[in-house]
Structure formats: structure tokens, C-alpha cells
Amino acid sequence: MENENNKNTNPQTSIIEKKEAHARWYMNAVTVLGAAIALGSLYFLEIPWSFSILLLLVVFLFITEHFAIPVWKGAITLGFPVIFTVDLLFGLSVALVTYTVVVATIHRMQQRPLSIITFNPAQLVISLAVSKGVALAVTDSWGAMPDSLTGLLVYTAVYTFVFYFVNHLLVDIVLWLRPQPFPLNDFMKKISLEFIGMVLSYFYLLLFFVLGNQDRGDVVDVFSFFFFFSPLVAMALIGSSNFKLRREKERLEGLVTISEELNRHIPEKDWLSGIEQHLKKVFEFDALSIWMKRKGEWQCELDTGEGTPMPARKEVERMSEKTKSITAVMSIERDPWWSTVFHKAIRSAVVCPMYDDGEMHGLIIIGRRRAQETRPDELKVVKALANQLEVITKGRTLIIEREQRMILEERNRIAREIHDGIAQSVAGTVMQLETAKRKAAASPDQALDTLTYVLPGLRKSLTEIRESIYALRPFPTDAQGLLKAVKEETGRIRNEHPDVEIELKWKEAPGLAPEKEKLVYNTFKESIQNAMKHADADKVVVSGVPGEEGGFLLTVSDNGKGFLLKDALIKSRKGKHFGILNMNEEAAKAEAVLQIESRPGEGTMIELHLPGSDERRNDDA
């Protein structure tokens, strides 16, 4: 069965396929040319005059080429001085054959795709042959090497520059032909590292000729070459190791940043939206998608890629049935099953499942446009990301359950308030109206007095009914944000209590998480309503100040009659009001601190302090 993605006639997809085809044709052309040069050099091979020196140089070449320093989509090595020396001592034919065998062997050991195993040696062979020819032409040394030290240095400079230029030009053409973006910033970094490698190689060869030009006798044995090239090999080992350490540090920092972003956005609908920019620091990919299973149906939570089509829901369902553990596919086009679920623009992939209580509930799908092996360290990083997402998913489930529980508790609270407050008031009003009705004929004045007495209570009940209806609407902070919700509630209270001065000092907090916004709004609303109902205050000051790393400080103060905290807690425990006790419980759930200062006749001040992530980390420490 052919994947539906392979039938995609999207113009963007067609462009990608054309670019990939052009890149493959170019690589095949370079491979054929390089193979022709390497095979042709076999005809001119001569028996080396020193097998021990040649073997030593081959070993050093293998080490310097194997421990390369990765640069974006390629790598740089310090093997040029070694292969230059092989050419100098044993001839170009030996150097070409040696270079081909060593590089091809390294790629084969690394289990690279066949296209890379053939292309990279071919590009190096072409570069070496071209640079040798240009150097001989520039120095006019077709018959023999230059005799003077100056002539040798010029020859070496031309040889080195042309080799690096041609070698990296052949690679850059592939990168430009392929559909993935080749950012200028990455290109400049690549050029700078290549330039450093070229300069280092030239100065090492310069030292080689300067030392060799000194009169040290005719003793040049394998030990001389061993001690001379050992520092170069050491530099290659140290440089490669240092890069790997820095790369691991970047990955660790990326994972930590991703973890912080995920924790910050846990309650949000687009909870994965903040991690795209950090994923590239963790591992290389051309396209990545994260799928989660919701109520038995797969849903795409994140799809990031540079125009590369990724599997759709039907293909993801098939993957979930086949993939039980993390799976790396080095060459999709060679695998009959995987080629049916991936678009042909994807050449290699990694699929990592996520589990919850033994059941698969998510998939991380990584696609690359190059057929390549996924290293074990990359698989560990992908698995670590999957573990983080598993924990975050469980946290999201708990938060959703808690929100549902809070909604139920809020409904029950409103029901109790209606039953204990509005319902009883309306029932009393009905009884009084019935009494007034019976008295209306015989004693109209008494009936009028009853109506006059009942109307204020009835208006108060109507206000409470409106408040209950308002409380059942979607949460204000979800619909319009915290600042607008606070302003709207403040305006409503001002209209209902024109004799009370309400001063609002509020700074917007764009980084405040949704559940924290709800807590701040609930505390603000309950505090200001308590001030209106019970404090007999003529001035209320509301202040909201955002802190660092998602923190916030809410202050509501009034100049009313105040109260004893002990009495307020006793009333709250009876369940008649949301009250101080419930406000404190909600604050504790969010790791916030609620402080209340009040004395009879001295007013009240309520502070809610939500600590930021830095404060929370310091507390944990």
C-alpha cells in the first residue's frame, strides 16, 4: 500500500522532491568522477620505499579522519598534513588510494548510508588531485618539486588552499541543492572553522619543511614521523572530545530549558508551543511531530519542519501498532514497511513511543532528509524528551482533574449560597407578599407598608441572583485576561457602590500562568466583595504587581471596621461563604502565601504572594 503522503501533489512537496533529485544527481556525478580518478591511480601505483612509515601515516590519517569535528551538516578534520606527507613521500597515486580506503572504511564502521560511503571519499580524491595539479601548475614544478624553501612553501600554500576550497565547495553545493535551509549564520560558522583548519594545516606543514630543511643528517626514520605528527593527532583527539563535551553541555541545557518551558505551560492548550526553538539544540532534525492519544483518537500536538511532509493520522495509527519501543530507521527507502508511512522526502527517521500505566498515549516522530544512522547518544536524548513529556502529560491530567473538581466544588458552593441565602430570602419575601395580599382589601396601608419593607430585600436577592449567574459564566480570565477581568469587576462594583472609592493600581503580568491568574482573580474578587458586604468601608485600594519568573503580589486593603481573624475562620468552617479558609487552601495548592492583617476599627489588608520559579528553587534548596 502506498502512503497517502507519497501521492501529495502539493507544490511545496514537488519542489522538495526536485531539489532532492538534483542533489542525488550531483552526488552521483561526483562519486563517478572520484571513483574514476581513484581507479586510474591504481595503474600508476609503485611499491612504497618504506612500509613502516606508510603504515604509521595511514594509522595517523585514520585517527585524524575518524575523530572529526562536526560542523552543521558536515565535519572538519586535521588529516590534510598527513595525506600531504603521503603524497610527498610516496606519490599521488598512493595518496589517492590511501585516502579512499581510509575514509570509506571509517564511514563503513560508522554504518553510514552507501551514498555517503561513496561520495565523501570521492570528493576528497577529487580535491586532492585538483589541488596537486594546481600547485604544480602555479609553481611550474611538473618535472620535480621546488628546490628552494620558498618554492616549497608557495607550493604547499597553493596545495593547501585549493584542497580546502575545492573540498568544501563540493560539500556546500550539496547543501545548497538540498531543500533544507542553509542559514547564512551557520554558513559563516562553518567557513570560520574551515579557515582555522586550513591555517593550522598550513603552519604544520610549514614547520615540517622548516625542520626538514635543517641539516640533521640523513637519518629520517619512522620515529621522526611519529614524534612530529603525534601533536597533530593529539590536537584532533582533544578537539573532537572538546566539541563532544560542549555538545553534551548544549544538549543538557536544551533539555533543562525544554523542561522549564513545559512546566510553565502545563495548563495551557498549546502546552508544546514554547519548545520548538530549543529542540534544535537537543538533536538534529528536518521535521518533527508529537502526537498524543485523546479519547482513543490520535491528535497532533506539535508539527515543526521546514516544509517537510510528515505522517498523517492514519499513518500514525499504523506506527503505534508496530512501534513498541524507540526505533531508528537509517534508510527508509530500503525498508518496505516504513516507506509506506513516510513521505519519500524523509530518508531516515526516529519514532519514540510514550506510555502511561503501560498503555501507549503518545509518539515522537523525527524525520531527516538524509539517510543516516542515529547515534546512541541521540537516541538517549530523544528517550529523555519522551520521559519528560510522559511526566508532563500526567501532570496535565492531574491539573485537568483538579480543575474539574474545582468547578464541581464551585458549583456546590454556589448551590449552598443560593439555598442558604437567595432561596431563603425569596421564600421569606413570598410569605410577606402573600400576607400583604390578604391584607390589601381590609388594610391597604399595612399592605403598602409590607411592600415597602419587602422591596429592598427583593432587590438585594435579585443582585445576588445576578452574581450567581455571573459566577456560572466562563471564567473571566480565560476569556479576556487577568487585567481586563479585574477592571471589569472593579467597574461593576463601582456602579453598585458609588459611595465607595475604589483605587486600582495594577501592572499587567503577561507571563502569569492561567491557573495563577484564576487564583489571583478569585482572591481579588472575594476580598473586594467582603469589603463591600461586611467592612462598611468608604475606600478600597487594589494593587497588583508582577514579580520575576512568573511571580505576583496582590494586595487588597480597606479602611473599614475590620474583624478578628479567629471569628472569620469559624464562619468559614461552617461553609456559608468561600471565606478566608478556602482562600488560604487555594493559595496553598498553588504554593502561594496568603496573609491577612485586620483589627476591629483599623481596616483590613489581604496580600496574596505567588513566588516565581527562582524563589521556588531557592526554597527547595
PDB file of C-alpha atoms in Angstrom, residues 384-491:
ATOM      1  CA  ALA A 384      14.834  11.599  27.761  1.00  0.00           C
ATOM      2  CA  LEU A 385      12.497  14.031  25.975  1.00  0.00           C
ATOM      3  CA  ALA A 386       9.846  11.318  25.796  1.00  0.00           C
ATOM      4  CA  ASN A 387      10.198  10.692  29.543  1.00  0.00           C
ATOM      5  CA  GLN A 388       9.742  14.412  30.214  1.00  0.00           C
ATOM      6  CA  LEU A 389       6.615  14.501  28.074  1.00  0.00           C
ATOM      7  CA  GLU A 390       5.242  11.440  29.873  1.00  0.00           C
ATOM      8  CA  VAL A 391       5.642  13.185  33.245  1.00  0.00           C
ATOM      9  CA  ILE A 392       4.180  16.443  31.900  1.00  0.00           C
ATOM     10  CA  THR A 393       1.219  14.583  30.407  1.00  0.00           C
ATOM     11  CA  LYS A 394       0.460  13.002  33.773  1.00  0.00           C
ATOM     12  CA  GLY A 395       0.695  16.444  35.347  1.00  0.00           C
ATOM     13  CA  ARG A 396      -1.712  17.858  32.757  1.00  0.00           C
ATOM     14  CA  THR A 397      -4.140  15.052  33.516  1.00  0.00           C
ATOM     15  CA  LEU A 398      -3.971  15.820  37.236  1.00  0.00           C
ATOM     16  CA  ILE A 399      -4.466  19.542  36.566  1.00  0.00           C
ATOM     17  CA  ILE A 400      -7.490  18.871  34.366  1.00  0.00           C
ATOM     18  CA  GLU A 401      -8.942  16.608  37.048  1.00  0.00           C
ATOM     19  CA  ARG A 402      -8.256  19.257  39.687  1.00  0.00           C
ATOM     20  CA  GLU A 403      -9.917  21.947  37.566  1.00  0.00           C
ATOM     21  CA  GLN A 404     -12.957  19.736  37.083  1.00  0.00           C
ATOM     22  CA  ARG A 405     -13.025  19.104  40.819  1.00  0.00           C
ATOM     23  CA  MET A 406     -12.721  22.843  41.484  1.00  0.00           C
ATOM     24  CA  ILE A 407     -15.569  23.512  39.071  1.00  0.00           C
ATOM     25  CA  LEU A 408     -17.716  20.960  40.897  1.00  0.00           C
ATOM     26  CA  GLU A 409     -16.797  22.465  44.270  1.00  0.00           C
ATOM     27  CA  GLU A 410     -17.583  25.940  42.963  1.00  0.00           C
ATOM     28  CA  ARG A 411     -20.966  24.774  41.703  1.00  0.00           C
ATOM     29  CA  ASN A 412     -21.694  23.179  45.064  1.00  0.00           C
ATOM     30  CA  ARG A 413     -20.650  26.406  46.806  1.00  0.00           C
ATOM     31  CA  ILE A 414     -22.950  28.453  44.586  1.00  0.00           C
ATOM     32  CA  ALA A 415     -25.749  25.948  45.219  1.00  0.00           C
ATOM     33  CA  ARG A 416     -25.238  26.297  49.002  1.00  0.00           C
ATOM     34  CA  GLU A 417     -25.197  30.078  48.738  1.00  0.00           C
ATOM     35  CA  ILE A 418     -28.401  30.033  46.702  1.00  0.00           C
ATOM     36  CA  HIS A 419     -30.026  27.659  49.161  1.00  0.00           C
ATOM     37  CA  ASP A 420     -28.831  29.397  52.328  1.00  0.00           C
ATOM     38  CA  GLY A 421     -29.134  32.945  51.039  1.00  0.00           C
ATOM     39  CA  ILE A 422     -31.196  33.721  47.966  1.00  0.00           C
ATOM     40  CA  ALA A 423     -33.673  30.855  48.315  1.00  0.00           C
ATOM     41  CA  GLN A 424     -34.475  31.695  51.938  1.00  0.00           C
ATOM     42  CA  SER A 425     -34.755  35.411  51.181  1.00  0.00           C
ATOM     43  CA  VAL A 426     -37.104  34.768  48.273  1.00  0.00           C
ATOM     44  CA  ALA A 427     -39.145  32.328  50.387  1.00  0.00           C
ATOM     45  CA  GLY A 428     -39.482  34.953  53.129  1.00  0.00           C
ATOM     46  CA  THR A 429     -40.414  37.583  50.570  1.00  0.00           C
ATOM     47  CA  VAL A 430     -43.110  35.306  49.090  1.00  0.00           C
ATOM     48  CA  MET A 431     -44.643  34.761  52.548  1.00  0.00           C
ATOM     49  CA  GLN A 432     -44.674  38.512  53.234  1.00  0.00           C
ATOM     50  CA  LEU A 433     -46.244  39.243  49.836  1.00  0.00           C
ATOM     51  CA  GLU A 434     -48.941  36.655  50.488  1.00  0.00           C
ATOM     52  CA  THR A 435     -49.646  38.334  53.831  1.00  0.00           C
ATOM     53  CA  ALA A 436     -49.827  41.734  52.111  1.00  0.00           C
ATOM     54  CA  LYS A 437     -52.213  40.269  49.561  1.00  0.00           C
ATOM     55  CA  ARG A 438     -54.581  39.092  52.283  1.00  0.00           C
ATOM     56  CA  LYS A 439     -54.441  42.496  53.987  1.00  0.00           C
ATOM     57  CA  ALA A 440     -54.795  44.504  50.812  1.00  0.00           C
ATOM     58  CA  ALA A 441     -58.597  44.676  50.868  1.00  0.00           C
ATOM     59  CA  ALA A 442     -59.101  45.255  54.604  1.00  0.00           C
ATOM     60  CA  SER A 443     -55.932  47.185  55.484  1.00  0.00           C
ATOM     61  CA  PRO A 444     -54.343  48.715  52.376  1.00  0.00           C
ATOM     62  CA  ASP A 445     -51.964  50.870  54.455  1.00  0.00           C
ATOM     63  CA  GLN A 446     -50.494  47.801  56.188  1.00  0.00           C
ATOM     64  CA  ALA A 447     -50.176  46.027  52.843  1.00  0.00           C
ATOM     65  CA  LEU A 448     -48.320  49.050  51.420  1.00  0.00           C
ATOM     66  CA  ASP A 449     -46.007  49.096  54.436  1.00  0.00           C
ATOM     67  CA  THR A 450     -45.252  45.410  53.870  1.00  0.00           C
ATOM     68  CA  LEU A 451     -44.450  46.022  50.216  1.00  0.00           C
ATOM     69  CA  THR A 452     -42.198  48.952  51.133  1.00  0.00           C
ATOM     70  CA  TYR A 453     -40.350  46.726  53.606  1.00  0.00           C
ATOM     71  CA  VAL A 454     -40.048  43.802  51.181  1.00  0.00           C
ATOM     72  CA  LEU A 455     -38.797  45.637  48.072  1.00  0.00           C
ATOM     73  CA  PRO A 456     -35.184  46.376  49.285  1.00  0.00           C
ATOM     74  CA  GLY A 457     -34.725  42.735  50.270  1.00  0.00           C
ATOM     75  CA  LEU A 458     -36.127  41.639  46.924  1.00  0.00           C
ATOM     76  CA  ARG A 459     -33.694  43.943  45.083  1.00  0.00           C
ATOM     77  CA  LYS A 460     -30.833  42.514  47.159  1.00  0.00           C
ATOM     78  CA  SER A 461     -31.911  38.989  46.245  1.00  0.00           C
ATOM     79  CA  LEU A 462     -32.006  39.995  42.580  1.00  0.00           C
ATOM     80  CA  THR A 463     -28.430  41.272  42.847  1.00  0.00           C
ATOM     81  CA  GLU A 464     -27.311  38.016  44.446  1.00  0.00           C
ATOM     82  CA  ILE A 465     -29.049  36.048  41.686  1.00  0.00           C
ATOM     83  CA  ARG A 466     -27.184  38.086  39.069  1.00  0.00           C
ATOM     84  CA  GLU A 467     -23.906  37.425  40.897  1.00  0.00           C
ATOM     85  CA  SER A 468     -24.614  33.704  40.902  1.00  0.00           C
ATOM     86  CA  ILE A 469     -25.428  33.768  37.184  1.00  0.00           C
ATOM     87  CA  TYR A 470     -22.232  35.746  36.575  1.00  0.00           C
ATOM     88  CA  ALA A 471     -20.231  33.155  38.523  1.00  0.00           C
ATOM     89  CA  LEU A 472     -21.541  30.375  36.274  1.00  0.00           C
ATOM     90  CA  ARG A 473     -20.223  32.018  33.130  1.00  0.00           C
ATOM     91  CA  PRO A 474     -16.829  31.010  31.634  1.00  0.00           C
ATOM     92  CA  PHE A 475     -14.035  32.189  33.886  1.00  0.00           C
ATOM     93  CA  PRO A 476     -13.301  35.867  33.119  1.00  0.00           C
ATOM     94  CA  THR A 477      -9.513  35.452  32.980  1.00  0.00           C
ATOM     95  CA  ASP A 478      -9.844  32.735  30.333  1.00  0.00           C
ATOM     96  CA  ALA A 479     -11.995  34.929  28.129  1.00  0.00           C
ATOM     97  CA  GLN A 480     -10.233  38.304  28.420  1.00  0.00           C
ATOM     98  CA  GLY A 481      -7.145  38.026  30.585  1.00  0.00           C
ATOM     99  CA  LEU A 482      -6.486  38.979  34.198  1.00  0.00           C
ATOM    100  CA  LEU A 483      -6.131  42.745  33.821  1.00  0.00           C
ATOM    101  CA  LYS A 484      -9.335  43.236  31.816  1.00  0.00           C
ATOM    102  CA  ALA A 485     -11.236  40.884  34.140  1.00  0.00           C
ATOM    103  CA  VAL A 486     -10.116  42.854  37.210  1.00  0.00           C
ATOM    104  CA  LYS A 487     -11.017  46.183  35.558  1.00  0.00           C
ATOM    105  CA  GLU A 488     -14.444  44.885  34.555  1.00  0.00           C
ATOM    106  CA  GLU A 489     -15.209  43.568  38.041  1.00  0.00           C
ATOM    107  CA  THR A 490     -13.956  46.812  39.597  1.00  0.00           C
ATOM    108  CA  GLY A 491     -16.205  48.851  37.290  1.00  0.00           C
TER     109      GLY A 491
END
